[in-house]
CSV table of C-alpha atoms in Angstrom, one decimal:
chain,number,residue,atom,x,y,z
L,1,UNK,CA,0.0,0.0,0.0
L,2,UNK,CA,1.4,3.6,-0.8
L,3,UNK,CA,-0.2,6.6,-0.1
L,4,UNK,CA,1.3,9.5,-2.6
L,5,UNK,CA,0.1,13.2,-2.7
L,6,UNK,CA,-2.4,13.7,-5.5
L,7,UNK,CA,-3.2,9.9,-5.8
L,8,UNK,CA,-5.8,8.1,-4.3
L,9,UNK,CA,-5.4,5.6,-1.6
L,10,UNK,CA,-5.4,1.9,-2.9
L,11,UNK,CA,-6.1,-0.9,-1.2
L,12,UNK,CA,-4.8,-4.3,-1.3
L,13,UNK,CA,-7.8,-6.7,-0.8
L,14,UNK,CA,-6.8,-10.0,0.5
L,15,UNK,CA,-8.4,-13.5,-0.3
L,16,UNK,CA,-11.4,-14.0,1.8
L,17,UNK,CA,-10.8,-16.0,4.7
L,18,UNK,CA,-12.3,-19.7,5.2
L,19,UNK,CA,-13.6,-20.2,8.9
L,20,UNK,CA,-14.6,-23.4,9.9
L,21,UNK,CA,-18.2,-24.8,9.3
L,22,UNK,CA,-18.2,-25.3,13.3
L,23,UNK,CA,-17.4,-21.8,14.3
L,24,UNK,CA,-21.1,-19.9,14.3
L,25,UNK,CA,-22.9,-22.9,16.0
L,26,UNK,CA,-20.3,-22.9,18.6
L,27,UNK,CA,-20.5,-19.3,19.1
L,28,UNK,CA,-24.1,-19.6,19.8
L,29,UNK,CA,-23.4,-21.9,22.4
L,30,UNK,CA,-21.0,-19.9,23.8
L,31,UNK,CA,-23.4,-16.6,24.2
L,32,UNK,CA,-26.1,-19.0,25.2
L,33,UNK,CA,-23.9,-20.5,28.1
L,34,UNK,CA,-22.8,-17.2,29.1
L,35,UNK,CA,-26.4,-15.7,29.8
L,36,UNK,CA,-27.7,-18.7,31.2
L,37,UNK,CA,-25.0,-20.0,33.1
L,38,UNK,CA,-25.4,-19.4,37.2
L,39,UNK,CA,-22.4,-18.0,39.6
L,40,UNK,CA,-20.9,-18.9,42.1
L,41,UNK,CA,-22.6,-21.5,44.5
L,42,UNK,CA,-24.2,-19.3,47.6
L,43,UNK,CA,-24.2,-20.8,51.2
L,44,UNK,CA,-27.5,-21.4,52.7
L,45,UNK,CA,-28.4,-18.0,55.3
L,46,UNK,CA,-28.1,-19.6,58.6
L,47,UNK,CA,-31.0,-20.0,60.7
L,48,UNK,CA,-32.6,-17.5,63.2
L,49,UNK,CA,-34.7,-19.3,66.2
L,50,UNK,CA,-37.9,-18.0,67.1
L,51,UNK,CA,-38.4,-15.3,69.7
L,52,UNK,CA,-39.1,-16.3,73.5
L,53,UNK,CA,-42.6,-15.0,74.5
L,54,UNK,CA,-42.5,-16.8,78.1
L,55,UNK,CA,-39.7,-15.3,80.2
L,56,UNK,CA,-40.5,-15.7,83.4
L,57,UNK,CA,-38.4,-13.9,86.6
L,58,UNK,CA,-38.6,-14.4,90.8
L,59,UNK,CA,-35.7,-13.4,93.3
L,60,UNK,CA,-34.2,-16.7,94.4
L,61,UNK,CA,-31.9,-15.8,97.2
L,62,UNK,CA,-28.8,-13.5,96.1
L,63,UNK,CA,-30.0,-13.8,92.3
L,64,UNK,CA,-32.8,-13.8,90.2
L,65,UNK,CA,-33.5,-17.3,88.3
L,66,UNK,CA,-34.8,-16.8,85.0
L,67,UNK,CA,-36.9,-19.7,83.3
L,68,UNK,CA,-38.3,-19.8,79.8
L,69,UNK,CA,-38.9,-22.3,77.1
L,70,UNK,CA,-35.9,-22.9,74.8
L,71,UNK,CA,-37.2,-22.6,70.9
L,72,UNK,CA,-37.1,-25.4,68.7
L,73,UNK,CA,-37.7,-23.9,65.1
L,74,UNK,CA,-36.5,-20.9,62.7
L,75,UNK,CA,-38.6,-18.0,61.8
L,76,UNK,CA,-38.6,-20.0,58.3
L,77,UNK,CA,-40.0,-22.2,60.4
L,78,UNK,CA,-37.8,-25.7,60.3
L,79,UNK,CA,-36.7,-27.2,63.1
L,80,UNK,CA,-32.7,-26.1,64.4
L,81,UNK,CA,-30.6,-29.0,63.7
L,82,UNK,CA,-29.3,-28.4,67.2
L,83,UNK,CA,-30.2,-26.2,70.9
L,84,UNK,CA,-28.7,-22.6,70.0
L,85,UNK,CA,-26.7,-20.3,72.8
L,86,UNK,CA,-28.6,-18.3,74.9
L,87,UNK,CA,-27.2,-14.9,75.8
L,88,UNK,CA,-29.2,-13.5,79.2
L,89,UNK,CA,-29.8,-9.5,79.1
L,90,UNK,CA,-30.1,-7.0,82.4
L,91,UNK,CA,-31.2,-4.0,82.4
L,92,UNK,CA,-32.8,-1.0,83.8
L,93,UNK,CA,-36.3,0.4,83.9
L,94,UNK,CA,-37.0,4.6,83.0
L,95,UNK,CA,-39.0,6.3,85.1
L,96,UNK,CA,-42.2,5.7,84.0
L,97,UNK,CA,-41.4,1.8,85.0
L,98,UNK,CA,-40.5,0.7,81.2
L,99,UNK,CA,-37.7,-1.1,80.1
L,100,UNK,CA,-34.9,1.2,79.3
L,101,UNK,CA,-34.0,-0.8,75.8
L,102,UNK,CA,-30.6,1.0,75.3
L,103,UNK,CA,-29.4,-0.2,79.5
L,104,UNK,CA,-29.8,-4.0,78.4
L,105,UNK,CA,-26.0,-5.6,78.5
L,106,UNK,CA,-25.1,-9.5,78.2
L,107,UNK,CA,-24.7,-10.6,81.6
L,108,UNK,CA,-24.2,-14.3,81.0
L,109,UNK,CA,-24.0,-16.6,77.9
L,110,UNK,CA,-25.1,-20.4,77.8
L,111,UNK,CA,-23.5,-22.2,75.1
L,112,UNK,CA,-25.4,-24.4,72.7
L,113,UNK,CA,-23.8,-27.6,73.7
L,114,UNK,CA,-23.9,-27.0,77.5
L,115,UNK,CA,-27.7,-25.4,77.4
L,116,UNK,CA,-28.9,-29.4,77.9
L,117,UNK,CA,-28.1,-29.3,81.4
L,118,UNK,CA,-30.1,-25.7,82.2
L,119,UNK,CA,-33.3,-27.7,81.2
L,120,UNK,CA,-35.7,-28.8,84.2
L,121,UNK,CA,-39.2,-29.9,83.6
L,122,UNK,CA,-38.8,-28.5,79.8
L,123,UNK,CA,-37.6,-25.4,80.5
L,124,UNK,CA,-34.4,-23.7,80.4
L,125,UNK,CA,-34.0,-22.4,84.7
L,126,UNK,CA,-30.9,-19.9,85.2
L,127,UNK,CA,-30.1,-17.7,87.9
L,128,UNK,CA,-28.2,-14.2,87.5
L,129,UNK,CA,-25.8,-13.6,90.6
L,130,UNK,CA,-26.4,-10.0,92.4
L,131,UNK,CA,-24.0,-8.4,94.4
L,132,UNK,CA,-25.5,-8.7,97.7
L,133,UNK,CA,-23.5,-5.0,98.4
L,134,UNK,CA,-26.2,-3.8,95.2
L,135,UNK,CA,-29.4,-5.5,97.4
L,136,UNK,CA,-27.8,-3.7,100.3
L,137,UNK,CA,-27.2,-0.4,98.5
L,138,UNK,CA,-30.8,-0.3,96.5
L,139,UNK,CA,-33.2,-2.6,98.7
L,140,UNK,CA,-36.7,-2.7,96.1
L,141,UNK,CA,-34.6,-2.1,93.3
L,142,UNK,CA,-35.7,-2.9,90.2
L,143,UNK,CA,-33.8,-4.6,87.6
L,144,UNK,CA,-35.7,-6.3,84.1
L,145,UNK,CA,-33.9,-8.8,81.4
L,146,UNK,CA,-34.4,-10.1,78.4
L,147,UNK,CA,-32.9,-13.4,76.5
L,148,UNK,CA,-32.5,-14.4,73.2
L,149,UNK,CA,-31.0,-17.4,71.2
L,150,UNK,CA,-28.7,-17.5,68.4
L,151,UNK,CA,-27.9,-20.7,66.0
L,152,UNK,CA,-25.2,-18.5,64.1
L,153,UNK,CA,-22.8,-15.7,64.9
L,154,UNK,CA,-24.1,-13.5,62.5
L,155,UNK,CA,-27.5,-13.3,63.8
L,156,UNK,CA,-29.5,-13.3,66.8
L,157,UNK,CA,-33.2,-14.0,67.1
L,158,UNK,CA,-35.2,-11.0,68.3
L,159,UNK,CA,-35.3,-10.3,71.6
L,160,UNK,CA,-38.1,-12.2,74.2
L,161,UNK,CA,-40.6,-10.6,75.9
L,162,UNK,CA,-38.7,-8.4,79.4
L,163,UNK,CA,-39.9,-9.2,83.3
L,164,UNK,CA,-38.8,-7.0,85.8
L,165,UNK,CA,-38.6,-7.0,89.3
L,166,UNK,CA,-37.4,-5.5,92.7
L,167,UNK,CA,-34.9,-7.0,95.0
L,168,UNK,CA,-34.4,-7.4,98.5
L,169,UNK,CA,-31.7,-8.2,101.5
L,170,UNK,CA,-32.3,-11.8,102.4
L,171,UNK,CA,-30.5,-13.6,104.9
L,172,UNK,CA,-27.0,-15.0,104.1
L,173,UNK,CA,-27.0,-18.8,102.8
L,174,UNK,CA,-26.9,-21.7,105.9
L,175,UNK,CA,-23.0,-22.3,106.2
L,176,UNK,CA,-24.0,-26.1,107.0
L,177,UNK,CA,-26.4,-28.9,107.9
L,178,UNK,CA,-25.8,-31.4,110.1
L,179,UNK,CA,-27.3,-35.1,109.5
L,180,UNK,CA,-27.6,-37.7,111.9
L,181,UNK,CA,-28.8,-41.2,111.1
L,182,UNK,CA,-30.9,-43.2,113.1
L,183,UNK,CA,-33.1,-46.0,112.6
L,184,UNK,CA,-36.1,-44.4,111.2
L,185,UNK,CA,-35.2,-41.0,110.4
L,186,UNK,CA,-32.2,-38.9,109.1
L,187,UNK,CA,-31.9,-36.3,111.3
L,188,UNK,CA,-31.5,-32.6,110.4
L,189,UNK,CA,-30.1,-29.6,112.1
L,190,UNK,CA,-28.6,-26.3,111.4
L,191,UNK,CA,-27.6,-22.9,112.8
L,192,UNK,CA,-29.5,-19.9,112.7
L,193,UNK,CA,-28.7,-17.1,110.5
L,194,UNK,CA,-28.1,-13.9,112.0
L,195,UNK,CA,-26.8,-11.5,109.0
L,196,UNK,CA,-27.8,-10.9,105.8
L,197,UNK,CA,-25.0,-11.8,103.0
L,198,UNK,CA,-23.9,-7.9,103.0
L,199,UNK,CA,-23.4,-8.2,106.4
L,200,UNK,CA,-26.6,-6.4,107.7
L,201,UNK,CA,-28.7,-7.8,110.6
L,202,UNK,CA,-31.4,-10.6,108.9
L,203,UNK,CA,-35.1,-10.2,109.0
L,204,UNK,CA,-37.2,-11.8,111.2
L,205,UNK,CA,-37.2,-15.5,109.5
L,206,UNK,CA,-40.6,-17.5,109.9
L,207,UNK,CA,-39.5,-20.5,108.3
L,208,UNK,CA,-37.2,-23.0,106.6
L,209,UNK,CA,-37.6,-24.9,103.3
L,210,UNK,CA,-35.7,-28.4,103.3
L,211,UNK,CA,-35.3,-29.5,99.5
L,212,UNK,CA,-33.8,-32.9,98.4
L,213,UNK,CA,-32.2,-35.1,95.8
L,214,UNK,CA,-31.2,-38.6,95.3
L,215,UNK,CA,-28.4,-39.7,93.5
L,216,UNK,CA,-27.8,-42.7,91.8
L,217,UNK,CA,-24.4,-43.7,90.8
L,218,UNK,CA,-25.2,-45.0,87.4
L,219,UNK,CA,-26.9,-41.4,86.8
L,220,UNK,CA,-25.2,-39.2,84.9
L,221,UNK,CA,-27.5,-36.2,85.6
L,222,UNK,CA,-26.7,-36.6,89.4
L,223,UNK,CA,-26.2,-33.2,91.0
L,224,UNK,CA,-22.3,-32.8,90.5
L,225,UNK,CA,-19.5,-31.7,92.9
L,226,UNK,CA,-19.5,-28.3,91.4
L,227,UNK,CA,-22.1,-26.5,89.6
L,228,UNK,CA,-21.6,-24.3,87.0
L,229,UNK,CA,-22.4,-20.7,86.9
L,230,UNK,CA,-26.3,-19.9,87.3
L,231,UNK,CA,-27.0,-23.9,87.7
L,232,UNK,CA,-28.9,-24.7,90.7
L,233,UNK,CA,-28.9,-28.1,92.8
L,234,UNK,CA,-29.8,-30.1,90.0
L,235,UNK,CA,-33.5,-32.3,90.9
L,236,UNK,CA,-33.7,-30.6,94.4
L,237,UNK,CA,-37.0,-31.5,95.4
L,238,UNK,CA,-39.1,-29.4,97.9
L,239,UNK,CA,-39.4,-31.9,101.0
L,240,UNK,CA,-41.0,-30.3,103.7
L,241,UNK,CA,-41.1,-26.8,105.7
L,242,UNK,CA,-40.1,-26.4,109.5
L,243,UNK,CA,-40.6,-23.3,111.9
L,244,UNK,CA,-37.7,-25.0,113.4
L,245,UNK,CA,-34.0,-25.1,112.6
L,246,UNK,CA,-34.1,-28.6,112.5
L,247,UNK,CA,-36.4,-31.8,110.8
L,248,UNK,CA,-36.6,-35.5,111.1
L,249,UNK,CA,-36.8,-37.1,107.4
L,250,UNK,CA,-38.6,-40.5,108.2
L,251,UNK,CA,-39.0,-41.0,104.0
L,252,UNK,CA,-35.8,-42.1,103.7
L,253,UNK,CA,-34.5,-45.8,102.7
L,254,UNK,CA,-31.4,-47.7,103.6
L,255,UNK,CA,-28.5,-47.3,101.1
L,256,UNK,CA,-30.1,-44.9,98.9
L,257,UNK,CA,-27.8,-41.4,98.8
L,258,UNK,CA,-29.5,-38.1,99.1
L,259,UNK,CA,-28.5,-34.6,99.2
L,260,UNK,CA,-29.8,-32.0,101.0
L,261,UNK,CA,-29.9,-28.3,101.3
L,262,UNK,CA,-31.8,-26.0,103.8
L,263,UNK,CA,-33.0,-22.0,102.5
L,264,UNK,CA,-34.5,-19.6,104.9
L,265,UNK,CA,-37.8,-17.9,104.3
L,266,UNK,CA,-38.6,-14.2,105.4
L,267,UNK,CA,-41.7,-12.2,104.7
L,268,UNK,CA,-41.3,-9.2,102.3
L,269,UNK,CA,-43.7,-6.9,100.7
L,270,UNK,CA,-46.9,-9.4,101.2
L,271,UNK,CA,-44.3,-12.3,99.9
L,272,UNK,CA,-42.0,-14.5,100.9
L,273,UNK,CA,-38.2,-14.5,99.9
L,274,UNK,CA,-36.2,-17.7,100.4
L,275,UNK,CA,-32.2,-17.2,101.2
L,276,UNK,CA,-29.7,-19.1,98.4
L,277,UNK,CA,-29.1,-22.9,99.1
L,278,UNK,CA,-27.2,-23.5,102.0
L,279,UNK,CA,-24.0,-25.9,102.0
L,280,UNK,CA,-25.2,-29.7,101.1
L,281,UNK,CA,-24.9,-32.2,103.0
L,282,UNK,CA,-25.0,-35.5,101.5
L,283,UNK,CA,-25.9,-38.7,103.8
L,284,UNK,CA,-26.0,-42.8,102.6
L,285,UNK,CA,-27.9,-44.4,105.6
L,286,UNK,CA,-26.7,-47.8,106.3
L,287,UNK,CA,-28.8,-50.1,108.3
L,288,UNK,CA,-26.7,-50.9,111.3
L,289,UNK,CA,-29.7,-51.2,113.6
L,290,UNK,CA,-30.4,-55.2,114.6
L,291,UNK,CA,-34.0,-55.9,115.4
L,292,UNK,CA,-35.3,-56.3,119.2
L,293,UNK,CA,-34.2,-59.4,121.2
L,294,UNK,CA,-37.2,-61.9,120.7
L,295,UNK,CA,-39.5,-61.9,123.9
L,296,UNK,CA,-41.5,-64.6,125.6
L,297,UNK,CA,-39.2,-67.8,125.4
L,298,UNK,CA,-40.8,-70.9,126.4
L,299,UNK,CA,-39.8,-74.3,126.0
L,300,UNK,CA,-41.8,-78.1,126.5
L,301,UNK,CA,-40.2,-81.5,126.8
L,302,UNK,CA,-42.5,-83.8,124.6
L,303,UNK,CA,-42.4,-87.7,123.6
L,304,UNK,CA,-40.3,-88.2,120.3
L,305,UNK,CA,-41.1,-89.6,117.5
L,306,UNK,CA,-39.8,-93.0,118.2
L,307,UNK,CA,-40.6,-94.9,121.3
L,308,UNK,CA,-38.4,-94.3,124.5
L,309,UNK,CA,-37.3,-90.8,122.7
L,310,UNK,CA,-37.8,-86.9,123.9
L,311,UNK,CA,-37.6,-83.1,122.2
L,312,UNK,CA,-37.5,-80.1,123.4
L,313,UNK,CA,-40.2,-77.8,121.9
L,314,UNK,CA,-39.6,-74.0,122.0
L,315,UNK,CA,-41.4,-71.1,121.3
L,316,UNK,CA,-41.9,-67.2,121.4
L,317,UNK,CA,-43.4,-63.9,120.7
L,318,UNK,CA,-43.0,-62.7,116.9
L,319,UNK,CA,-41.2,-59.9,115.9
L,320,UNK,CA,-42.2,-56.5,114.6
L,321,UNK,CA,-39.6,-55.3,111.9
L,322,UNK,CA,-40.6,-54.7,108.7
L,323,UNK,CA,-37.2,-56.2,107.4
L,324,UNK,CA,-36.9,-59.3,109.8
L,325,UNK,CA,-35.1,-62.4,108.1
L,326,UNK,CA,-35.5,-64.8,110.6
L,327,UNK,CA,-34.2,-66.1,114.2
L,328,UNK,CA,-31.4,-68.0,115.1
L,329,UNK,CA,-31.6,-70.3,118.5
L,330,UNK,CA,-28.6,-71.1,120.0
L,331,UNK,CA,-28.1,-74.1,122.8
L,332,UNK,CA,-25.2,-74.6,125.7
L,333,UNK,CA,-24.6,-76.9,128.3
L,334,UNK,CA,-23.0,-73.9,130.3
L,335,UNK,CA,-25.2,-71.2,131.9
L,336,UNK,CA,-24.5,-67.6,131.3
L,337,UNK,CA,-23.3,-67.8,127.7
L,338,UNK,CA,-25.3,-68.1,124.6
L,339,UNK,CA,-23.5,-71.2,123.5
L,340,UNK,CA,-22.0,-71.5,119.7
L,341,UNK,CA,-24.3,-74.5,118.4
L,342,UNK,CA,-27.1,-73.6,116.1
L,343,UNK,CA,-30.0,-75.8,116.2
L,344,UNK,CA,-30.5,-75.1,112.5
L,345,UNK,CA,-28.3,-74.1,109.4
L,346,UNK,CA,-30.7,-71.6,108.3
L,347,UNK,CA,-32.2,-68.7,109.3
L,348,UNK,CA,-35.7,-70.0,111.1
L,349,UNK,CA,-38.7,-67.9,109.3
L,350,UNK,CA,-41.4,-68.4,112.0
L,351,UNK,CA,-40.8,-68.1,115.8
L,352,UNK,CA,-40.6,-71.9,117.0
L,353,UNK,CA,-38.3,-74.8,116.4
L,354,UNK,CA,-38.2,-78.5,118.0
L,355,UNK,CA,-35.0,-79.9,119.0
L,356,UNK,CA,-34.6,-83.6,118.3
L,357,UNK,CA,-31.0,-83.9,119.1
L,358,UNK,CA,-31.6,-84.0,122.9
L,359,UNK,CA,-30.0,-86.7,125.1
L,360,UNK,CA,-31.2,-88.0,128.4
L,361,UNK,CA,-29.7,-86.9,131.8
L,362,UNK,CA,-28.4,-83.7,130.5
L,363,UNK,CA,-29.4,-79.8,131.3
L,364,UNK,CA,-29.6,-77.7,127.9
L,365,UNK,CA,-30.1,-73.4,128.0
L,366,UNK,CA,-31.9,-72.2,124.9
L,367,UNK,CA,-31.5,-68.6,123.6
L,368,UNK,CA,-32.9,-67.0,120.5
L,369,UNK,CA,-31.8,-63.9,118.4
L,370,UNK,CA,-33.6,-62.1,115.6
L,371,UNK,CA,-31.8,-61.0,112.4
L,372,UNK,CA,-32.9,-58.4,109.9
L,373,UNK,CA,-32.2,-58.6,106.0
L,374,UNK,CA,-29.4,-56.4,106.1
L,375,UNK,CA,-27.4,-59.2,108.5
L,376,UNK,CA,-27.9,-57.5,111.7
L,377,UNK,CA,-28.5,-59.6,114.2
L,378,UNK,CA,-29.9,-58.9,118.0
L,379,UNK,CA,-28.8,-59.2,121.7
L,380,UNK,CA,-30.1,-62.6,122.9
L,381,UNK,CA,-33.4,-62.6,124.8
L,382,UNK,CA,-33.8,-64.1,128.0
L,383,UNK,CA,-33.0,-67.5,128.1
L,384,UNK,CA,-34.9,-70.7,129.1
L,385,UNK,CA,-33.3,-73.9,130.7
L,386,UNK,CA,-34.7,-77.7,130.1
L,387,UNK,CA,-33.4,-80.8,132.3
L,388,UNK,CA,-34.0,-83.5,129.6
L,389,UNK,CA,-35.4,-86.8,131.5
L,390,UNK,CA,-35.6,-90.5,130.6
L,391,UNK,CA,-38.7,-91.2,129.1
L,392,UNK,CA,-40.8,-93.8,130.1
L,393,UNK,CA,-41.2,-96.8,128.9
């Protein structure tokens, strides 16, 4: 090509290119891929639980225990593939006694794989530690929370609906119980609390609540050693109130393990305020306790069962223990000992025996024991003595 002043421009044309037969048909496919085709693959948005609409608040000692049903399903509404964390709000109320929204701060958080053991009758119970100092400083203060769950770090579920309530000094917990086992009964006793926890002289207290717990060693939901934070005694039971500062638990049974804890009780503001759990005390009562010496031992030489023979019949009054086994007799040619030789093996299951063994010519002193089931056997009772004669003929 040359381009020359006064001459027009000329233009080498070039054969016309050959493309392949496939090339428009694959360019189709091509555009159509590209505006049909989707992106990048996008995660699924995690799932948001349900709000709580049943908080529910009472002062429980030093603390306020919190309770509310844990939610099972999304807003989407499918059920979370696992308990989410709970994160437990306090805050303050304005002046016109509503919550103040911006005074609410995370107080405590539950993980999701620990909330399992905060659950008690179906519902999630935790209690918020106050200061007793706060109580002290503020008695009738009002505090109010809210709770709300979360499957996902990057979002919560709304908030649930708030509770509020006022506090109130309450006497310090019952530094210990002592238990003392007898035969029908543990028995309970504990000092009396003179101060509250901050230290203040205690209200007059009208009562004491006595709770309880069993524990089973194969039970892995058995109250543990330590609890964690905001976990009460787990099971504690109400057992019984006393006006006393001690009680007398006849429900118990041998060899089974409870634990129990003591609260106070004071009257407030038309209510009544129970102090936090005292120290537990855990008892296993063992039976060690052997049944009452049989009464009433008689005894009657009779005619054997073969001619020219004797035995020695014996009876006597029946024991009353709900866990008798049986009796042992015992005979000796010596007075004053019980003598080593059984008349039987076995334990006897009624309360009369005939010795066949007797000989002629001798003098034999019968005693008799009782013996429960758990091996305990009693003091003999009195004994009874039996000169053996010769038949007649």
């Amino acid at each position: 090509m040359e381009n020359r002043k006064g001459t027009g421009i000329h233009i080498a044309r070039r054969p016309a290119q050959i493309f392949p037969v496939f090339y428009f048909p694959f360019s189709i496919l091509l555009l159509t891929a590209g505006c049909g085709a989707p992106g990048d693959p996008v995660p699924p948005s995690p799932p948001v639980p349900v709000a709580i609409k049943d908080l529910a608040a009472h002062q429980a000692g030093d603390g306020v225990q919190l309770s509310f049903t844990l939610p099972a399903n999304s807003i989407s509404g499918e059920k979370l593939p696992a308990p989410p964390a709970v994160e437990i709000l306090r805050g303050a109320l304005k002046s016109d006694g509503s919550a103040d929204s911006k005074s609410f701060r995370v107080v405590y958080t539950i993980p999701g794989a620990l909330v399992e053991g905060y659950r008690a009758d179906g519902r999630v119970r935790f209690i918020d530690p106050i200061a007793p100092e706060e109580t002290k400083s503020h008695p009738g203060g009002a505090v109010t929370y809210v709770v709300r769950t979360r499957a996902s770090q990057k979002r919560a579920s709304a908030d649930s609906n708030a509770v509020s309530l006022r506090l109130f000094p309450v006497p310090a917990p019952i530094t210990s119980v002592e238990a003392h086992v007898t035969e029908s009964a543990v028995e309970l006793t504990w000092p009396v609390p003179a101060r509250t926890a901050a230290g203040e002289p205690v209200p007059a207290i009208t009562s004491y609540r006595i709770y309880r717990s069993e524990i089973h060693p194969s039970d892995p939901s058995s109250p543990p050693q330590d609890l964690p934070q905001g976990k009460s005694e787990s099971h504690a039971a109400p057992l019984a109130s006393s006006e006393t500062n001690s009680y007398r638990d006849t429900s118990i049974v041998f060899d089974h393990t409870y634990v129990y804890i003591v609260r106070s009780v004071i009257p407030v503001a038309d209510d009544e305020l129970e102090s936090s759990d005292s120290q537990p005390v855990t008892v296993t009562p063992r039976d060690t306790f052997p049944p009452a010496a049989p009464q009433g031992l008689v005894a009657a030489l009779l005619p054997g069962p073969a001619p020219v023979t004797v035995l020695v019949e014996l009876s006597w009054s029946i024991n009353l223990e709900t866990d008798l086994a049986g009796y042992r007799v015992y005979r000796s040619e010596q007075e004053g000992g019980r003598g080593q030789q059984l008349l039987t093996p076995d334990l006897l299951p009624t309360p009369a025996v005939r010795d066949t063994s007797v000989v002629p010519g001798h003098r034999y002193w019968y005693t008799v024991t009782a013996v429960d089931r758990a091996g305990n056997e009693s003091a003999p009772g009195a004994p009874v003595v039996v000169d053996v004669t010769q038949p007649s003929p």
